[in-house]
XYZ file of C-alpha atoms in Angstrom:
608
model
C 187.787 180.369 -104.962
C 191.339 181.680 -104.875
C 193.989 179.234 -103.724
C 195.204 179.510 -100.151
C 198.561 178.215 -98.896
C 199.570 178.417 -95.272
C 202.544 177.105 -93.292
C 201.827 176.572 -89.584
C 204.602 176.163 -87.004
C 202.818 174.063 -84.402
C 205.881 173.011 -82.420
C 209.582 172.174 -82.786
C 211.273 175.570 -83.171
C 213.513 177.276 -80.601
C 213.718 173.893 -78.852
C 214.976 170.353 -79.376
C 212.295 167.769 -80.137
C 208.491 167.952 -80.188
C 208.472 168.345 -83.986
C 205.096 169.142 -85.542
C 204.351 171.405 -88.487
C 201.451 171.768 -90.891
C 200.793 172.921 -94.425
C 197.300 174.059 -95.405
C 196.212 174.111 -99.034
C 192.718 175.579 -99.324
C 190.532 173.610 -96.892
C 192.945 170.678 -96.333
C 195.667 170.552 -93.673
C 198.628 168.167 -93.842
C 200.379 167.661 -90.494
C 204.086 166.859 -90.718
C 205.325 164.747 -87.763
C 203.797 164.589 -84.290
C 206.609 164.274 -81.775
C 207.374 164.822 -78.116
C 210.371 166.016 -76.158
C 211.797 164.824 -72.887
C 211.877 167.402 -70.090
C 214.965 169.089 -68.756
C 215.684 169.525 -65.059
C 213.472 172.622 -64.821
C 210.286 170.612 -65.444
C 210.001 168.898 -62.075
C 208.237 165.542 -62.269
C 207.104 165.962 -65.880
C 207.396 162.781 -67.960
C 207.169 164.200 -71.483
C 206.060 167.366 -73.288
C 203.869 167.282 -76.406
C 202.505 169.924 -78.808
C 199.271 171.781 -78.157
C 196.354 169.422 -78.862
C 193.963 172.378 -79.099
C 195.056 172.640 -82.721
C 193.153 169.442 -83.493
C 190.193 170.701 -81.479
C 189.999 173.777 -83.725
C 191.139 172.384 -87.073
C 190.631 168.617 -86.768
C 187.878 168.513 -89.420
C 190.345 169.934 -91.978
C 193.275 167.627 -91.197
C 193.705 165.200 -94.092
C 196.429 163.185 -92.372
C 199.565 163.066 -90.232
C 202.716 162.299 -92.226
C 205.727 160.874 -90.358
C 209.363 161.213 -91.372
C 210.893 158.521 -89.102
C 210.336 156.379 -86.021
C 212.033 158.374 -83.262
C 210.025 159.820 -80.385
C 210.612 163.403 -81.579
C 208.611 162.473 -84.656
C 205.977 159.973 -83.434
C 205.776 160.465 -79.644
C 202.622 162.621 -79.558
C 200.542 160.182 -81.627
C 199.137 158.269 -78.612
C 197.605 161.454 -77.223
C 196.286 162.667 -80.589
C 194.764 159.356 -81.664
C 193.207 158.855 -78.241
C 190.625 161.492 -79.179
C 190.854 162.139 -82.925
C 190.537 159.620 -85.763
C 193.141 161.006 -88.167
C 194.899 158.876 -90.824
C 198.643 158.378 -90.236
C 201.144 157.805 -93.058
C 204.715 156.561 -92.777
C 207.235 153.980 -93.953
C 206.816 150.355 -92.879
C 209.244 150.520 -89.951
C 208.011 153.963 -88.874
C 204.404 152.753 -88.781
C 205.303 149.647 -86.759
C 207.235 151.735 -84.233
C 204.343 154.218 -84.114
C 201.967 151.354 -83.275
C 204.262 150.288 -80.420
C 204.282 153.862 -79.151
C 200.507 154.193 -79.376
C 199.873 150.817 -77.746
C 202.040 151.777 -74.771
C 199.514 154.483 -73.874
C 196.334 153.054 -75.436
C 195.835 149.310 -75.167
C 193.374 149.360 -78.051
C 194.772 150.909 -81.207
C 192.836 151.667 -84.377
C 194.872 149.852 -87.021
C 192.727 151.198 -89.861
C 194.207 154.665 -89.267
C 197.774 153.543 -90.083
C 198.885 153.595 -93.718
C 202.247 152.282 -94.984
C 203.924 154.248 -97.769
C 207.437 154.345 -99.245
C 209.691 156.753 -101.116
C 207.925 155.979 -104.400
C 204.442 156.725 -103.059
C 202.480 159.772 -104.162
C 199.105 160.423 -102.531
C 196.559 162.644 -104.278
C 194.200 164.675 -102.139
C 191.519 167.158 -103.195
C 193.751 170.238 -103.158
C 197.296 168.891 -103.135
C 199.387 165.746 -103.417
C 202.034 164.357 -101.062
C 205.213 162.508 -102.052
C 208.347 161.352 -100.229
C 212.113 160.872 -100.612
C 214.759 158.811 -98.778
C 216.924 160.573 -96.162
C 219.885 159.516 -94.028
C 219.327 159.307 -90.280
C 220.186 156.938 -87.433
C 217.122 154.804 -88.125
C 216.175 153.034 -91.382
C 213.299 154.062 -93.614
C 213.591 157.778 -92.822
C 211.771 159.961 -95.337
C 211.473 163.580 -96.293
C 208.033 164.916 -97.272
C 206.995 167.032 -100.262
C 203.654 168.878 -100.410
C 202.823 169.746 -104.012
C 200.917 173.047 -104.064
C 199.710 175.371 -106.850
C 202.597 177.763 -106.051
C 205.354 175.137 -105.922
C 206.774 172.407 -103.721
C 206.940 172.718 -99.936
C 209.687 170.401 -98.668
C 210.061 169.169 -95.082
C 213.294 167.296 -94.395
C 212.638 165.865 -90.945
C 215.877 164.779 -89.233
C 218.517 164.175 -91.903
C 222.180 164.299 -92.854
C 224.315 163.432 -95.885
C 226.535 160.334 -95.741
C 227.470 158.861 -99.129
C 229.022 155.821 -97.407
C 225.862 154.899 -95.504
C 224.140 151.568 -96.014
C 221.621 151.810 -98.906
C 218.658 151.588 -96.505
C 219.996 154.734 -94.758
C 221.121 156.725 -97.792
C 219.640 160.050 -98.999
C 218.260 159.899 -102.531
C 220.169 162.692 -104.255
C 218.554 162.025 -107.648
C 215.117 162.521 -106.100
C 216.204 165.839 -104.598
C 217.357 167.032 -108.016
C 213.993 165.989 -109.468
C 212.134 167.981 -106.809
C 214.203 171.064 -107.634
C 213.124 170.990 -111.287
C 209.485 171.428 -110.210
C 210.317 174.591 -108.242
C 210.641 174.601 -104.454
C 208.495 177.293 -102.875
C 209.571 176.726 -99.260
C 212.002 174.489 -97.372
C 211.458 173.471 -93.740
C 214.905 172.184 -92.829
C 216.504 170.497 -89.792
C 218.698 172.903 -87.752
C 219.757 170.570 -84.894
C 223.449 170.400 -85.847
C 223.819 173.687 -87.724
C 226.648 174.963 -85.512
C 228.844 171.985 -86.413
C 231.011 172.882 -89.363
C 233.194 169.782 -89.482
C 231.692 166.768 -91.244
C 230.398 163.902 -89.124
C 232.377 160.694 -89.180
C 230.841 158.217 -91.607
C 228.920 155.271 -90.229
C 231.449 152.929 -91.828
C 234.218 154.525 -89.751
C 232.077 154.308 -86.617
C 231.425 150.611 -87.270
C 235.187 149.990 -87.453
C 235.706 152.048 -84.287
C 233.099 150.044 -82.345
C 234.727 146.798 -83.454
C 238.141 148.044 -82.285
C 236.707 148.993 -78.878
C 235.243 145.509 -78.501
C 238.431 143.824 -79.635
C 240.568 145.672 -77.052
C 238.223 145.147 -74.089
C 239.457 142.602 -71.519
C 236.230 141.957 -69.588
C 232.510 142.503 -70.026
C 231.279 145.322 -72.260
C 228.177 147.210 -71.136
C 226.826 149.358 -73.977
C 224.458 152.278 -73.304
C 222.432 153.378 -76.333
C 219.021 154.647 -77.352
C 216.678 151.810 -78.258
C 215.469 153.574 -81.405
C 219.006 154.140 -82.761
C 218.876 150.970 -84.830
C 221.981 151.916 -86.772
C 224.040 151.857 -83.583
C 222.335 148.678 -82.348
C 223.328 146.939 -85.610
C 226.942 148.138 -85.248
C 227.100 146.753 -81.686
C 225.664 143.402 -82.784
C 228.070 143.185 -85.740
C 231.080 144.064 -83.544
C 230.060 141.405 -81.014
C 229.803 138.782 -83.756
C 233.202 139.713 -85.198
C 234.920 139.544 -81.786
C 233.251 136.294 -80.713
C 231.017 137.762 -78.035
C 227.370 137.101 -77.179
C 224.839 139.852 -76.516
C 222.295 140.255 -73.725
C 219.515 142.698 -74.630
C 218.082 144.705 -71.741
C 215.928 147.789 -71.471
C 212.192 148.358 -71.547
C 211.833 149.259 -75.225
C 214.556 147.234 -76.882
C 212.949 143.807 -77.142
C 209.885 145.050 -79.067
C 211.906 147.346 -81.317
C 214.552 144.706 -82.092
C 211.910 142.065 -82.768
C 210.034 144.439 -85.090
C 213.209 145.480 -86.935
C 214.279 141.835 -87.311
C 210.891 140.838 -88.684
C 211.079 143.625 -91.265
C 214.674 142.805 -92.219
C 216.263 145.969 -90.835
C 218.479 144.161 -88.298
C 220.796 141.258 -89.044
C 221.416 139.155 -85.926
C 223.357 135.872 -86.387
C 221.871 132.736 -84.855
C 223.094 132.015 -81.338
C 224.398 135.549 -80.765
C 221.720 136.614 -78.294
C 221.681 135.178 -74.782
C 219.428 135.247 -71.725
C 220.089 136.548 -68.224
C 220.761 133.086 -66.835
C 223.560 132.665 -69.410
C 225.586 135.386 -67.652
C 226.741 132.742 -65.144
C 228.157 130.448 -67.828
C 229.399 132.827 -70.549
C 232.903 134.212 -69.720
C 233.191 137.949 -69.082
C 235.468 138.443 -72.087
C 232.754 136.941 -74.285
C 229.858 139.057 -72.948
C 228.188 142.222 -74.241
C 225.283 143.742 -72.303
C 223.268 146.152 -74.457
C 221.364 148.517 -72.139
C 218.901 150.755 -73.956
C 215.876 152.912 -73.384
C 214.602 156.445 -73.875
C 216.891 159.436 -73.477
C 218.332 159.132 -69.950
C 217.052 155.633 -69.163
C 220.295 153.806 -70.129
C 222.262 156.186 -67.891
C 219.870 155.594 -64.995
C 220.408 151.859 -65.405
C 224.188 152.311 -65.458
C 224.005 154.258 -62.205
C 222.017 151.448 -60.592
C 224.594 148.925 -61.818
C 227.441 151.009 -60.384
C 225.642 151.479 -57.043
C 224.698 147.776 -56.776
C 220.983 148.529 -57.007
C 220.288 146.952 -60.400
C 218.095 143.852 -60.310
C 220.359 141.761 -62.562
C 223.752 143.357 -63.211
C 226.491 144.970 -61.122
C 229.564 146.705 -62.467
C 232.805 145.181 -61.232
C 236.544 145.210 -61.998
C 237.550 145.159 -65.701
C 234.052 146.058 -66.930
C 234.004 148.504 -69.855
C 231.026 150.852 -70.126
C 230.673 152.056 -73.705
C 228.337 155.064 -74.122
C 227.510 154.592 -77.774
C 225.499 157.730 -78.523
C 226.365 161.405 -78.452
C 224.510 162.866 -75.445
C 222.410 165.991 -75.796
C 223.232 169.104 -73.778
C 220.394 168.213 -71.377
C 222.109 165.019 -70.189
C 225.809 165.939 -70.374
C 225.983 166.474 -66.614
C 224.256 163.132 -66.078
C 226.844 161.426 -68.305
C 229.689 162.889 -66.218
C 228.044 161.774 -62.966
C 227.454 158.294 -64.362
C 231.063 157.977 -65.505
C 232.279 158.891 -62.024
C 230.072 156.193 -60.472
C 231.344 153.587 -62.921
C 234.982 154.354 -62.094
C 234.232 154.158 -58.374
C 232.716 150.710 -58.940
C 235.933 149.523 -60.641
C 234.933 149.860 -64.291
C 236.030 152.303 -66.970
C 234.153 154.397 -69.526
C 234.554 155.113 -73.231
C 232.289 157.717 -74.819
C 231.739 157.544 -78.560
C 230.905 161.255 -78.662
C 234.314 162.204 -77.223
C 236.362 160.116 -79.633
C 234.325 160.579 -82.800
C 232.343 163.532 -84.118
C 229.074 161.889 -85.008
C 225.472 163.020 -85.292
C 222.293 161.956 -87.003
C 221.680 165.548 -88.084
C 223.006 167.721 -90.911
C 226.118 169.821 -90.346
C 226.386 173.386 -91.588
C 227.901 172.181 -94.869
C 225.088 169.651 -95.310
C 222.510 172.402 -94.864
C 224.207 174.574 -97.467
C 224.439 171.622 -99.860
C 220.701 170.976 -99.502
C 219.927 174.637 -100.252
C 222.189 174.493 -103.320
C 220.405 171.388 -104.578
C 216.786 172.444 -103.935
C 217.158 176.216 -104.492
C 214.126 177.154 -102.358
C 212.540 180.614 -102.597
C 211.842 180.677 -98.856
C 213.518 178.963 -95.908
C 212.017 178.083 -92.521
C 214.745 176.783 -90.176
C 213.048 174.277 -87.854
C 213.982 171.507 -85.382
C 216.499 173.313 -83.205
C 217.148 175.869 -80.513
C 217.157 179.572 -81.338
C 220.924 179.943 -81.787
C 220.906 176.994 -84.215
C 218.117 178.555 -86.257
C 220.077 181.825 -86.434
C 223.191 179.954 -87.551
C 221.096 178.159 -90.170
C 219.886 181.515 -91.478
C 223.452 182.849 -91.727
C 224.521 179.728 -93.606
C 221.649 180.198 -96.058
C 222.551 183.841 -96.645
C 226.096 182.755 -97.524
C 224.665 180.504 -100.239
C 223.000 183.544 -101.823
C 219.500 183.465 -100.280
C 217.775 186.777 -99.583
C 217.675 187.303 -95.799
C 214.110 188.628 -96.139
C 213.042 185.216 -97.431
C 214.233 183.389 -94.306
C 211.820 183.176 -91.363
C 212.951 182.599 -87.760
C 209.603 181.536 -86.360
C 207.956 180.873 -83.001
C 205.752 177.963 -82.009
C 202.168 178.914 -82.825
C 202.988 181.200 -85.740
C 201.251 180.887 -89.082
C 202.397 182.197 -92.489
C 200.023 182.857 -95.402
C 201.289 182.943 -98.975
C 200.258 185.960 -101.049
C 200.029 184.852 -104.688
C 200.080 188.415 -106.047
C 203.146 189.566 -104.120
C 204.646 186.056 -104.114
C 205.582 186.311 -100.469
C 204.744 184.751 -97.096
C 203.202 187.015 -94.445
C 202.633 186.417 -90.745
C 198.937 185.733 -90.157
C 196.630 184.756 -87.289
C 198.349 182.480 -84.745
C 197.488 178.836 -84.149
C 197.682 176.863 -80.869
C 201.344 176.399 -80.010
C 201.680 175.975 -76.250
C 203.359 173.076 -74.461
C 201.196 170.269 -73.100
C 202.907 168.552 -70.164
C 202.317 164.890 -69.373
C 202.700 163.802 -65.754
C 201.680 160.208 -65.172
C 198.260 159.701 -66.736
C 197.403 163.412 -66.619
C 197.482 165.271 -69.933
C 197.816 169.020 -69.559
C 196.723 169.166 -65.915
C 200.150 170.421 -64.823
C 200.688 174.070 -65.711
C 203.119 176.849 -64.914
C 201.672 177.445 -61.435
C 202.133 173.801 -60.458
C 205.665 173.795 -61.854
C 206.479 176.975 -59.944
C 205.292 175.356 -56.716
C 207.375 172.269 -57.459
C 210.409 174.460 -58.037
C 209.875 176.265 -54.733
C 209.408 172.926 -52.963
C 212.700 171.700 -54.415
C 214.479 174.884 -53.296
C 213.019 175.755 -49.888
C 210.589 172.993 -48.898
C 207.145 173.350 -47.332
C 205.856 174.833 -44.043
C 202.453 173.599 -42.801
C 200.308 175.336 -40.184
C 197.169 173.662 -38.786
C 194.719 175.507 -36.531
C 191.152 174.899 -35.296
C 188.844 177.864 -34.713
C 185.325 178.701 -33.605
C 184.308 181.526 -35.914
C 181.093 182.358 -34.010
C 182.909 182.837 -30.736
C 185.884 184.234 -32.653
C 188.507 182.259 -30.821
C 191.082 179.551 -31.372
C 189.921 176.204 -30.005
C 193.210 174.302 -30.086
C 196.867 175.329 -30.032
C 198.127 175.804 -33.641
C 200.366 172.984 -34.856
C 203.268 173.698 -37.228
C 205.612 171.384 -39.099
C 207.887 171.509 -42.127
C 209.519 169.284 -44.727
C 212.663 170.289 -46.573
C 212.728 173.687 -44.861
C 214.407 173.466 -41.438
C 215.310 170.699 -39.018
C 212.518 171.039 -36.466
C 214.428 169.713 -33.437
C 217.105 172.371 -33.922
C 214.616 175.218 -34.446
C 212.147 175.006 -31.569
C 212.164 178.766 -31.022
C 211.346 179.436 -34.691
C 208.386 177.062 -34.442
C 207.147 178.630 -31.180
C 207.384 182.101 -32.666
C 205.485 180.925 -35.740
C 202.688 179.584 -33.491
C 202.403 182.930 -31.680
C 202.343 184.736 -35.021
C 199.463 182.546 -36.212
C 197.488 183.354 -33.053
C 198.075 187.073 -33.523
C 197.111 186.944 -37.220
C 193.848 185.121 -36.492
C 192.987 187.514 -33.632
C 193.593 190.520 -35.901
C 191.473 188.970 -38.623
C 188.590 188.334 -36.211
C 188.815 191.843 -34.815
C 189.151 193.905 -37.967
C 187.538 191.904 -40.781
C 184.298 190.253 -41.645
C 184.959 186.525 -41.529
C 186.031 185.000 -44.837
C 187.846 181.662 -45.179
C 189.980 182.773 -48.131
C 191.069 186.007 -46.476
C 191.927 184.264 -43.218
C 194.114 181.689 -44.938
C 195.738 184.352 -47.089
C 196.516 186.481 -44.004
C 198.143 183.498 -42.275
C 200.100 182.650 -45.426
C 201.314 186.212 -46.005
C 202.373 186.811 -42.416
C 204.169 183.461 -42.186
C 205.970 184.014 -45.489
C 207.273 187.408 -44.324
C 208.240 186.048 -40.904
C 210.023 182.961 -42.242
C 211.913 184.943 -44.866
C 213.010 187.478 -42.253
C 214.261 184.690 -39.987
C 215.849 182.378 -42.579
C 216.114 184.228 -45.938
C 214.177 181.348 -47.469
C 210.740 181.184 -49.023
C 209.113 177.799 -48.417
C 205.649 176.941 -49.695
C 203.364 177.922 -46.799
C 200.281 175.746 -46.481
C 197.737 176.966 -43.886
C 195.088 174.426 -42.865
C 192.212 176.081 -40.958
C 189.500 173.872 -39.465
C 186.299 174.874 -37.714
C 184.562 173.365 -34.707
C 180.937 172.673 -35.653
C 179.070 173.907 -32.544
C 175.675 173.010 -33.988
C 176.789 169.460 -34.489
C 178.177 169.429 -30.923
C 174.875 170.703 -29.467
C 172.864 168.235 -31.525
C 175.081 165.419 -30.315
C 174.638 166.543 -26.684
C 170.889 166.812 -27.137
C 170.683 163.351 -28.649
C 172.781 161.926 -25.830
C 170.485 163.539 -23.216
C 167.354 162.287 -24.929
C 168.804 158.802 -25.114
C 169.576 158.880 -21.378
C 166.056 160.009 -20.502
C 164.539 157.341 -22.718
C 166.654 154.713 -21.041
C 165.486 155.805 -17.533
C 161.894 155.968 -18.638
C 162.137 152.528 -20.169
C 163.663 150.987 -17.027
C 160.848 152.196 -14.616
C 157.914 150.505 -16.315
C 159.828 147.291 -16.613
C 160.516 147.148 -12.818
C 156.844 147.947 -11.921
C 155.561 145.298 -14.253
C 157.741 142.635 -12.707
C 156.991 143.403 -9.085
C 153.439 144.830 -8.981
C 151.274 141.690 -9.050
C 153.104 140.058 -6.179
C 153.192 143.246 -4.073
C 149.525 143.970 -4.685
C 148.544 140.464 -3.669
C 150.596 140.561 -0.495
C 149.197 143.924 0.584
C 145.640 142.767 -0.011
C 146.104 139.681 2.112
C 147.604 141.710 4.942
C 144.727 144.173 4.796
C 142.126 141.421 4.839
C 143.794 139.740 7.808
C 143.753 142.999 9.818
C 140.004 143.511 9.139
C 139.241 139.931 10.210
C 141.215 140.310 13.454
C 139.370 143.530 14.282
C 135.977 141.917 13.782
C 136.912 138.925 16.026
C 137.861 141.264 18.870
C 134.608 143.088 18.626
């Protein structure tokens, strides 16, 4: 059988987060990352978004394993939903696997530990049709790895999130020698991080950031409240080190931090001096100028907590005079407005704000120069820009062309696209698509919220809801009770009595017309009421609320049956009462009458 090589873009292009890609070699599929993304403001009420799980429904029997690059949610966040239904082996570094278990256990109390396999940068796994190896990369979390799929046509390299920083701690440093070794074997295709492609200036080294954090701590006069992502262990270590250097103690807060810190400490990825950490009750005894509060969580969670602190709604902490709020991560575009709003609240509460992203150019992702350097080192035949919005992928392509790559060998892909490799022509061609839609998670529901529900939520947020309730008798074709109307988020009812009265009259007219001109149908009646109300309300207010007609029917048969039963019960009661009275009185009355009759006969005989 001729060899088959396919690259499948399952998720993670033309967007930020939700990374998941796959490489198929003959009848084996190797899935690279399984992440989620956090929703923007347009996804009302959605908790997270994950890749299309239908891929595993269709191809699950061919999937040899899921290979993880690092322990951030954009790489491991979809695992709980995949492993809930499919028993697929998962491979990752020691820290990545431990964080993946925490993520899975949050959604599934019982996890299948036998599915998790710990590997390192020196591991090479042989499968039937291909082998998988790894290499160290630099990111904001230790033990990050790139993945290499060894195929008959050459190496397929997936970087995951990465950057180059020669000054990084050894546990964070990219293995340049390993990259050079991979190049000698011939790189067929490179799937490379595009998240920071538009940044041309180099990111500040982590050593410089560590010094900067220490200086911020040293100059602060009161408490320091640090907002950071729980999974950014590099930043957490810098905060802990700065606190130790400046003689401060640290209070850890946030839903995810305790488990992540404990896991990282156990594995030796965090160095926390004895006596540095404190408990909530210690806030009363430790002076403000010796206190650091590290508030962490997912994406916007630290900012939400800061807002509660500023508005005096936090359960433990309130921002007061001389407090310094240090936002220690560079916010994404999705939360920039939230950062500005939070800063305003902090200043109103008497504190002040320092943002790391404003003072230092830092990112956990490769700059444009880093991307070009990687292409120069690996010399790939084909490039697939991934992990980034469309403009970033386009910029990545332009950067690659400047290094000498043929523009025809660079693919700007869509989620759900699949590319087959033609061995004769030595090219990739677009082939049959694979599942690539978004699956939205709302509460415990997986995929039960679609575009129609989101559209309704958007309308509700814009124009509110208008509810009309009416009771009819369809056999007599008349309205039994006066229609009742109400609204929420649409108009203030007390100030719009005439609008409500007119809406009631319109409902009556619509129902009368429906009875007169149409054969009765519940769906048509509700649709007529909805359509007429929508037109009327838009004409009166220029707004389009969600119109919800509730039509109820009087059950005449049930009413007649109830009346009949009541009548029968009344008759039974009367019939039952008569025999009882006769039985009680009859013997005495009969005896008395007999005596009287006998006496009269005796008297008559005596007279005769």
